[in-house]
Amino acid sequence: MKQLKEEDIQELITIALLMLLRSYAPYSHFQVGAALLGKSGMIYTGCNIENAAYAPSNCAERTAFFKGVSEGEQAFTAIAIVGGPDGMPKDYVTPCGVCRQVMAEFCDPEEFQVILATDRQHYEVCTLGELFPRGFGPGDLSKK
């Protein structure tokens, strides 16, 4: 696995923190921001967007992925995720199961890096495979 440069990690965390401010979470009050690095070098942003009916809500991570794919990118390197109650990150926030499944669609689980952060000084980097062991992906459909 190719490690991200420290300046890339810092940039992704900074952008994720900015996206946290754009979160629309009037029901849970749990705001999340994400910054997704495409293999092209482009960064796609996301925040969680809630809905009164709950089911139509969308997580920050999926928002970023869907923006990236809608812009023509289908290969990604890393994502930074920050979040917390009322937009105050106190603990690391991991992606939900649905977001992990979306990541598995577009990312190599052993290469894709997930940066969990509370601020620029406090973060942890892990792989999608560590967060989603034995996940189901496109390769599983071609197995006989």
Backbone as JSON Lines, residues from 0, in Angstrom:
{"i":0,"aa":"M","n":[0.84,-1.18,0.0],"ca":[0.0,0.0,0.0],"c":[0.89,1.24,0.0]}
{"i":1,"aa":"K","n":[0.59,2.13,-0.91],"ca":[1.32,3.39,-0.99],"c":[0.75,4.36,0.05]}
{"i":2,"aa":"Q","n":[1.6,4.77,0.98],"ca":[1.17,5.68,2.05],"c":[0.94,7.08,1.49]}
{"i":3,"aa":"L","n":[-0.06,7.72,2.0],"ca":[-0.31,9.11,1.64],"c":[0.76,10.01,2.24]}
{"i":4,"aa":"K","n":[1.06,11.1,1.56],"ca":[1.96,12.1,2.12],"c":[1.23,12.86,3.23]}
{"i":5,"aa":"E","n":[2.0,13.3,4.2],"ca":[1.4,14.04,5.32],"c":[0.62,15.27,4.84]}
{"i":6,"aa":"E","n":[1.15,15.98,3.84],"ca":[0.43,17.17,3.36],"c":[-0.9,16.8,2.71]}
{"i":7,"aa":"D","n":[-0.98,15.62,2.08],"ca":[-2.25,15.16,1.5],"c":[-3.25,14.82,2.61]}
{"i":8,"aa":"I","n":[-2.78,14.16,3.65],"ca":[-3.64,13.84,4.79],"c":[-4.18,15.12,5.41]}
{"i":9,"aa":"Q","n":[-3.3,16.09,5.61],"ca":[-3.71,17.35,6.23],"c":[-4.73,18.1,5.36]}
{"i":10,"aa":"E","n":[-4.52,18.09,4.05],"ca":[-5.46,18.76,3.15],"c":[-6.83,18.09,3.21]}
{"i":11,"aa":"L","n":[-6.85,16.77,3.17],"ca":[-8.13,16.06,3.22],"c":[-8.86,16.31,4.54]}
{"i":12,"aa":"I","n":[-8.14,16.3,5.64],"ca":[-8.77,16.57,6.95],"c":[-9.32,17.99,6.98]}
{"i":13,"aa":"T","n":[-8.55,18.96,6.5],"ca":[-8.99,20.35,6.5],"c":[-10.28,20.51,5.69]}
{"i":14,"aa":"I","n":[-10.33,19.88,4.53],"ca":[-11.52,19.98,3.69],"c":[-12.7,19.27,4.35]}
{"i":15,"aa":"A","n":[-12.46,18.11,4.95],"ca":[-13.54,17.39,5.65],"c":[-14.1,18.24,6.79]}
{"i":16,"aa":"L","n":[-13.23,18.94,7.5],"ca":[-13.68,19.82,8.59],"c":[-14.54,20.96,8.04]}
{"i":17,"aa":"L","n":[-14.17,21.5,6.88],"ca":[-14.98,22.55,6.26],"c":[-16.34,22.0,5.84]}
{"i":18,"aa":"M","n":[-16.36,20.78,5.33],"ca":[-17.62,20.18,4.91],"c":[-18.54,19.91,6.09]}
{"i":19,"aa":"L","n":[-17.96,19.67,7.23],"ca":[-18.74,19.47,8.46],"c":[-19.68,20.65,8.69]}
{"i":20,"aa":"L","n":[-19.22,21.85,8.34],"ca":[-20.01,23.06,8.52],"c":[-21.2,23.12,7.58]}
{"i":21,"aa":"R","n":[-21.16,22.36,6.49],"ca":[-22.25,22.37,5.5],"c":[-23.28,21.26,5.76]}
{"i":22,"aa":"S","n":[-23.02,20.45,6.74],"ca":[-23.91,19.34,7.07],"c":[-25.32,19.84,7.34]}
{"i":23,"aa":"Y","n":[-26.29,19.07,6.88],"ca":[-27.69,19.38,7.16],"c":[-28.21,18.25,8.05]}
{"i":24,"aa":"A","n":[-28.18,18.46,9.35],"ca":[-28.55,17.42,10.32],"c":[-29.49,17.96,11.39]}
{"i":25,"aa":"P","n":[-30.67,18.47,11.0],"ca":[-31.57,19.06,11.98],"c":[-32.26,18.04,12.89]}
{"i":26,"aa":"Y","n":[-32.16,16.76,12.58],"ca":[-32.87,15.74,13.37],"c":[-31.93,15.03,14.33]}
{"i":27,"aa":"S","n":[-30.81,14.54,13.83],"ca":[-29.87,13.84,14.71],"c":[-28.89,14.81,15.38]}
{"i":28,"aa":"H","n":[-28.68,15.97,14.75],"ca":[-27.67,16.94,15.21],"c":[-26.27,16.33,15.2]}
{"i":29,"aa":"F","n":[-26.08,15.26,14.42],"ca":[-24.77,14.61,14.3],"c":[-24.26,14.95,12.91]}
{"i":30,"aa":"Q","n":[-23.3,15.87,12.87],"ca":[-22.8,16.38,11.6],"c":[-21.54,15.63,11.19]}
{"i":31,"aa":"V","n":[-21.44,15.35,9.88],"ca":[-20.3,14.63,9.33],"c":[-19.84,15.31,8.05]}
{"i":32,"aa":"G","n":[-18.52,15.41,7.89],"ca":[-17.93,15.94,6.67],"c":[-16.93,14.94,6.12]}
{"i":33,"aa":"A","n":[-16.79,14.93,4.79],"ca":[-15.86,13.99,4.15],"c":[-15.16,14.66,2.98]}
{"i":34,"aa":"A","n":[-13.93,14.22,2.73],"ca":[-13.16,14.66,1.57],"c":[-12.54,13.42,0.95]}
{"i":35,"aa":"L","n":[-12.87,13.17,-0.31],"ca":[-12.49,11.96,-1.03],"c":[-11.47,12.29,-2.11]}
{"i":36,"aa":"L","n":[-10.34,11.61,-2.09],"ca":[-9.27,11.83,-3.07],"c":[-9.38,10.81,-4.2]}
{"i":37,"aa":"G","n":[-9.6,11.31,-5.4],"ca":[-9.64,10.45,-6.57],"c":[-8.23,10.14,-7.05]}
{"i":38,"aa":"K","n":[-8.09,9.07,-7.8],"ca":[-6.76,8.72,-8.33],"c":[-6.26,9.78,-9.29]}
{"i":39,"aa":"S","n":[-7.16,10.59,-9.84],"ca":[-6.78,11.68,-10.74],"c":[-6.13,12.84,-9.97]}
{"i":40,"aa":"G","n":[-6.3,12.85,-8.63],"ca":[-5.83,13.96,-7.82],"c":[-6.93,14.92,-7.43]}
{"i":41,"aa":"M","n":[-8.11,14.77,-8.04],"ca":[-9.26,15.62,-7.7],"c":[-9.79,15.23,-6.32]}
{"i":42,"aa":"I","n":[-10.32,16.21,-5.6],"ca":[-10.93,15.97,-4.3],"c":[-12.42,16.24,-4.41]}
{"i":43,"aa":"Y","n":[-13.21,15.29,-3.95],"ca":[-14.67,15.39,-3.96],"c":[-15.14,15.49,-2.52]}
{"i":44,"aa":"T","n":[-16.07,16.38,-2.28],"ca":[-16.5,16.66,-0.91],"c":[-17.89,16.11,-0.64]}
{"i":45,"aa":"G","n":[-18.17,15.93,0.65],"ca":[-19.49,15.49,1.04],"c":[-19.8,15.87,2.48]}
{"i":46,"aa":"C","n":[-21.08,15.99,2.75],"ca":[-21.57,16.18,4.11],"c":[-22.84,15.35,4.23]}
{"i":47,"aa":"N","n":[-23.21,15.03,5.46],"ca":[-24.45,14.29,5.61],"c":[-25.63,15.24,5.4]}
{"i":48,"aa":"I","n":[-26.68,14.68,4.78],"ca":[-27.87,15.45,4.45],"c":[-29.07,14.64,4.92]}
{"i":49,"aa":"E","n":[-29.71,15.12,5.98],"ca":[-30.84,14.39,6.56],"c":[-32.15,14.82,5.93]}
{"i":50,"aa":"N","n":[-33.17,14.0,6.19],"ca":[-34.51,14.24,5.68],"c":[-35.5,13.87,6.77]}
{"i":51,"aa":"A","n":[-36.6,14.59,6.86],"ca":[-37.6,14.31,7.89],"c":[-38.11,12.88,7.83]}
{"i":52,"aa":"A","n":[-38.09,12.26,6.65],"ca":[-38.54,10.88,6.49],"c":[-37.42,9.88,6.82]}
{"i":53,"aa":"Y","n":[-36.26,10.34,7.2],"ca":[-35.08,9.57,7.58],"c":[-34.5,8.71,6.45]}
{"i":54,"aa":"A","n":[-35.27,7.83,5.84],"ca":[-34.72,6.92,4.82],"c":[-34.06,7.66,3.65]}
{"i":55,"aa":"P","n":[-34.58,8.8,3.2],"ca":[-33.92,9.5,2.09],"c":[-32.62,10.23,2.48]}
{"i":56,"aa":"S","n":[-32.23,10.16,3.73],"ca":[-31.0,10.82,4.17],"c":[-29.79,10.21,3.47]}
{"i":57,"aa":"N","n":[-28.71,10.96,3.42],"ca":[-27.49,10.46,2.78],"c":[-26.28,10.83,3.63]}
{"i":58,"aa":"C","n":[-25.37,9.88,3.77],"ca":[-24.15,10.09,4.55],"c":[-23.14,10.95,3.79]}
{"i":59,"aa":"A","n":[-22.24,11.56,4.51],"ca":[-21.2,12.39,3.91],"c":[-20.32,11.6,2.95]}
{"i":60,"aa":"E","n":[-19.97,10.38,3.34],"ca":[-19.08,9.56,2.52],"c":[-19.72,9.23,1.17]}
{"i":61,"aa":"R","n":[-20.98,8.81,1.21],"ca":[-21.67,8.49,-0.05],"c":[-21.88,9.73,-0.89]}
{"i":62,"aa":"T","n":[-22.16,10.86,-0.25],"ca":[-22.3,12.11,-1.0],"c":[-21.02,12.38,-1.79]}
{"i":63,"aa":"A","n":[-19.88,12.23,-1.15],"ca":[-18.59,12.46,-1.84],"c":[-18.38,11.45,-2.97]}
{"i":64,"aa":"F","n":[-18.65,10.18,-2.7],"ca":[-18.48,9.17,-3.75],"c":[-19.39,9.43,-4.94]}
{"i":65,"aa":"F","n":[-20.66,9.73,-4.66],"ca":[-21.6,9.95,-5.75],"c":[-21.22,11.18,-6.56]}
{"i":66,"aa":"K","n":[-20.7,12.22,-5.9],"ca":[-20.22,13.39,-6.63],"c":[-19.05,13.01,-7.52]}
{"i":67,"aa":"G","n":[-18.11,12.24,-6.98],"ca":[-16.96,11.83,-7.77],"c":[-17.35,11.02,-8.98]}
{"i":68,"aa":"V","n":[-18.2,10.03,-8.78],"ca":[-18.63,9.18,-9.89],"c":[-19.42,10.01,-10.91]}
{"i":69,"aa":"S","n":[-20.26,10.91,-10.43],"ca":[-21.05,11.73,-11.36],"c":[-20.18,12.67,-12.17]}
{"i":70,"aa":"E","n":[-18.97,12.93,-11.69],"ca":[-18.02,13.77,-12.42],"c":[-17.07,12.95,-13.3]}
{"i":71,"aa":"G","n":[-17.27,11.63,-13.32],"ca":[-16.48,10.78,-14.22],"c":[-15.36,9.99,-13.57]}
{"i":72,"aa":"E","n":[-15.17,10.14,-12.28],"ca":[-14.09,9.42,-11.58],"c":[-14.65,8.11,-11.01]}
{"i":73,"aa":"Q","n":[-13.9,7.03,-11.19],"ca":[-14.34,5.74,-10.65],"c":[-13.23,5.01,-9.9]}
{"i":74,"aa":"A","n":[-12.14,5.7,-9.64],"ca":[-11.03,5.11,-8.88],"c":[-10.59,6.12,-7.82]}
{"i":75,"aa":"F","n":[-10.47,5.64,-6.59],"ca":[-10.21,6.54,-5.48],"c":[-9.07,6.03,-4.61]}
{"i":76,"aa":"T","n":[-8.39,6.96,-3.95],"ca":[-7.21,6.66,-3.15],"c":[-7.48,6.69,-1.65]}
{"i":77,"aa":"A","n":[-8.22,7.71,-1.19],"ca":[-8.41,7.9,0.25],"c":[-9.61,8.79,0.53]}
{"i":78,"aa":"I","n":[-10.1,8.69,1.75],"ca":[-11.17,9.57,2.21],"c":[-10.88,9.97,3.65]}
{"i":79,"aa":"A","n":[-11.11,11.25,3.97],"ca":[-11.03,11.73,5.35],"c":[-12.45,11.95,5.84]}
{"i":80,"aa":"I","n":[-12.7,11.52,7.08],"ca":[-14.04,11.62,7.67],"c":[-13.92,12.26,9.06]}
{"i":81,"aa":"V","n":[-14.73,13.28,9.3],"ca":[-14.82,13.9,10.62],"c":[-16.29,14.07,10.97]}
{"i":82,"aa":"G","n":[-16.61,13.99,12.24],"ca":[-17.99,14.19,12.62],"c":[-18.19,14.16,14.12]}
{"i":83,"aa":"G","n":[-19.37,14.61,14.52],"ca":[-19.71,14.58,15.93],"c":[-20.99,15.32,16.21]}
{"i":84,"aa":"P","n":[-21.48,15.18,17.43],"ca":[-22.71,15.88,17.82],"c":[-22.54,17.39,17.71]}
{"i":85,"aa":"D","n":[-23.53,18.02,17.07],"ca":[-23.51,19.46,16.87],"c":[-22.23,19.95,16.21]}
{"i":86,"aa":"G","n":[-21.64,19.1,15.36],"ca":[-20.46,19.48,14.6],"c":[-19.18,19.56,15.41]}
{"i":87,"aa":"M","n":[-19.16,18.93,16.57],"ca":[-17.98,18.96,17.44],"c":[-17.34,17.57,17.47]}
{"i":88,"aa":"P","n":[-16.34,17.32,16.6],"ca":[-15.69,16.0,16.59],"c":[-14.92,15.75,17.88]}
{"i":89,"aa":"K","n":[-15.32,14.72,18.6],"ca":[-14.63,14.35,19.84],"c":[-14.01,12.97,19.74]}
{"i":90,"aa":"D","n":[-14.63,12.1,18.95],"ca":[-14.14,10.75,18.73],"c":[-14.09,10.5,17.23]}
{"i":91,"aa":"Y","n":[-13.35,9.47,16.84],"ca":[-13.3,9.09,15.44],"c":[-14.66,8.54,15.02]}
{"i":92,"aa":"V","n":[-15.11,8.94,13.85],"ca":[-16.37,8.47,13.28],"c":[-16.04,7.56,12.11]}
{"i":93,"aa":"T","n":[-16.52,6.32,12.18],"ca":[-16.27,5.38,11.08],"c":[-17.47,5.35,10.15]}
{"i":94,"aa":"P","n":[-17.24,4.99,8.89],"ca":[-18.36,4.93,7.95],"c":[-19.35,3.82,8.3]}
{"i":95,"aa":"C","n":[-20.61,4.07,8.02],"ca":[-21.64,3.04,8.25],"c":[-21.45,1.89,7.26]}
{"i":96,"aa":"G","n":[-22.19,0.84,7.46],"ca":[-22.08,-0.34,6.6],"c":[-22.42,-0.05,5.15]}
{"i":97,"aa":"V","n":[-23.43,0.78,4.91],"ca":[-23.81,1.11,3.54],"c":[-22.67,1.87,2.85]}
{"i":98,"aa":"C","n":[-22.06,2.8,3.56],"ca":[-20.94,3.55,2.99],"c":[-19.75,2.64,2.71]}
{"i":99,"aa":"R","n":[-19.49,1.7,3.6],"ca":[-18.4,0.74,3.37],"c":[-18.68,-0.07,2.13]}
{"i":100,"aa":"Q","n":[-19.94,-0.45,1.91],"ca":[-20.29,-1.2,0.71],"c":[-20.07,-0.37,-0.55]}
{"i":101,"aa":"V","n":[-20.43,0.91,-0.52],"ca":[-20.19,1.79,-1.67],"c":[-18.68,1.91,-1.92]}
{"i":102,"aa":"M","n":[-17.91,2.06,-0.86],"ca":[-16.45,2.13,-1.02],"c":[-15.92,0.87,-1.69]}
{"i":103,"aa":"A","n":[-16.45,-0.28,-1.3],"ca":[-16.0,-1.57,-1.85],"c":[-16.29,-1.67,-3.34]}
{"i":104,"aa":"E","n":[-17.27,-0.94,-3.81],"ca":[-17.61,-0.96,-5.24],"c":[-16.51,-0.3,-6.08]}
{"i":105,"aa":"F","n":[-15.86,0.72,-5.53],"ca":[-14.93,1.53,-6.31],"c":[-13.48,1.47,-5.85]}
{"i":106,"aa":"C","n":[-13.2,0.77,-4.75],"ca":[-11.86,0.84,-4.16],"c":[-11.3,-0.54,-3.86]}
{"i":107,"aa":"D","n":[-10.0,-0.67,-4.01],"ca":[-9.3,-1.88,-3.57],"c":[-9.24,-1.82,-2.05]}
{"i":108,"aa":"P","n":[-9.83,-2.81,-1.37],"ca":[-9.9,-2.74,0.09],"c":[-8.53,-2.75,0.79]}
{"i":109,"aa":"E","n":[-7.52,-3.29,0.12],"ca":[-6.19,-3.31,0.74],"c":[-5.39,-2.05,0.45]}
{"i":110,"aa":"E","n":[-5.84,-1.24,-0.51],"ca":[-5.13,-0.03,-0.89],"c":[-5.84,1.26,-0.45]}
{"i":111,"aa":"F","n":[-7.16,1.25,-0.46],"ca":[-7.92,2.46,-0.15],"c":[-7.75,2.82,1.32]}
{"i":112,"aa":"Q","n":[-7.37,4.08,1.58],"ca":[-7.08,4.53,2.94],"c":[-8.21,5.4,3.49]}
{"i":113,"aa":"V","n":[-8.61,5.09,4.7],"ca":[-9.66,5.82,5.39],"c":[-9.01,6.58,6.55]}
{"i":114,"aa":"I","n":[-9.14,7.89,6.51],"ca":[-8.55,8.76,7.54],"c":[-9.67,9.17,8.49]}
{"i":115,"aa":"L","n":[-9.59,8.71,9.71],"ca":[-10.57,9.07,10.74],"c":[-9.93,10.15,11.59]}
{"i":116,"aa":"A","n":[-10.59,11.29,11.71],"ca":[-9.95,12.42,12.39],"c":[-10.93,13.17,13.29]}
{"i":117,"aa":"T","n":[-10.36,13.81,14.29],"ca":[-11.12,14.78,15.08],"c":[-10.63,16.19,14.78]}
{"i":118,"aa":"D","n":[-9.39,16.3,14.35],"ca":[-8.81,17.57,13.93],"c":[-7.52,17.24,13.17]}
{"i":119,"aa":"R","n":[-6.76,18.24,12.79],"ca":[-5.56,18.0,11.98],"c":[-4.44,17.31,12.76]}
{"i":120,"aa":"Q","n":[-4.46,17.39,14.07],"ca":[-3.42,16.77,14.87],"c":[-3.78,15.35,15.32]}
{"i":121,"aa":"H","n":[-5.04,15.04,15.35],"ca":[-5.49,13.74,15.87],"c":[-6.23,12.97,14.79]}
{"i":122,"aa":"Y","n":[-5.56,11.96,14.26],"ca":[-6.17,11.15,13.21],"c":[-5.55,9.76,13.21]}
{"i":123,"aa":"E","n":[-6.27,8.86,12.54],"ca":[-5.82,7.48,12.39],"c":[-6.1,7.09,10.94]}
{"i":124,"aa":"V","n":[-5.16,6.38,10.34],"ca":[-5.33,5.92,8.96],"c":[-5.43,4.41,8.97]}
{"i":125,"aa":"C","n":[-6.47,3.89,8.32],"ca":[-6.62,2.44,8.18],"c":[-7.07,2.15,6.75]}
{"i":126,"aa":"T","n":[-7.09,0.89,6.39],"ca":[-7.56,0.52,5.06],"c":[-9.04,0.17,5.12]}
{"i":127,"aa":"L","n":[-9.67,0.2,3.96],"ca":[-11.06,-0.24,3.88],"c":[-11.15,-1.71,4.3]}
{"i":128,"aa":"G","n":[-10.15,-2.51,3.94],"ca":[-10.15,-3.92,4.32],"c":[-10.16,-4.13,5.83]}
{"i":129,"aa":"E","n":[-9.5,-3.24,6.54],"ca":[-9.52,-3.33,8.01],"c":[-10.9,-2.99,8.57]}
{"i":130,"aa":"L","n":[-11.58,-2.04,7.93],"ca":[-12.91,-1.64,8.38],"c":[-14.02,-2.56,7.86]}
{"i":131,"aa":"F","n":[-13.74,-3.25,6.76],"ca":[-14.77,-4.05,6.08],"c":[-14.17,-5.39,5.65]}
{"i":132,"aa":"P","n":[-13.74,-6.19,6.64],"ca":[-13.11,-7.47,6.28],"c":[-14.12,-8.4,5.59]}
{"i":133,"aa":"R","n":[-13.64,-9.09,4.6],"ca":[-14.45,-10.04,3.84],"c":[-15.68,-9.38,3.23]}
{"i":134,"aa":"G","n":[-15.53,-8.13,2.85],"ca":[-16.65,-7.41,2.23],"c":[-16.95,-7.95,0.84]}
{"i":135,"aa":"F","n":[-18.16,-7.72,0.42],"ca":[-18.64,-8.14,-0.89],"c":[-18.34,-7.04,-1.89]}
{"i":136,"aa":"G","n":[-17.71,-7.4,-3.02],"ca":[-17.37,-6.41,-4.03],"c":[-17.59,-6.94,-5.43]}
{"i":137,"aa":"P","n":[-17.29,-6.15,-6.43],"ca":[-17.52,-6.54,-7.83],"c":[-16.86,-7.87,-8.19]}
{"i":138,"aa":"G","n":[-15.7,-8.15,-7.62],"ca":[-15.0,-9.4,-7.92],"c":[-15.77,-10.63,-7.49]}
{"i":139,"aa":"D","n":[-16.61,-10.49,-6.48],"ca":[-17.4,-11.64,-6.01],"c":[-18.42,-12.1,-7.05]}
{"i":140,"aa":"L","n":[-18.86,-11.21,-7.91],"ca":[-19.85,-11.59,-8.92],"c":[-19.24,-12.4,-10.05]}
{"i":141,"aa":"S","n":[-17.92,-12.32,-10.2],"ca":[-17.28,-13.07,-11.29],"c":[-16.73,-14.42,-10.83]}
{"i":142,"aa":"K","n":[-16.82,-14.72,-9.56],"ca":[-16.33,-16.0,-9.04],"c":[-17.3,-17.11,-9.44]}
{"i":143,"aa":"K","n":[-16.72,-18.25,-9.81],"ca":[-17.57,-19.4,-10.19],"c":[-17.43,-20.5,-9.2]}
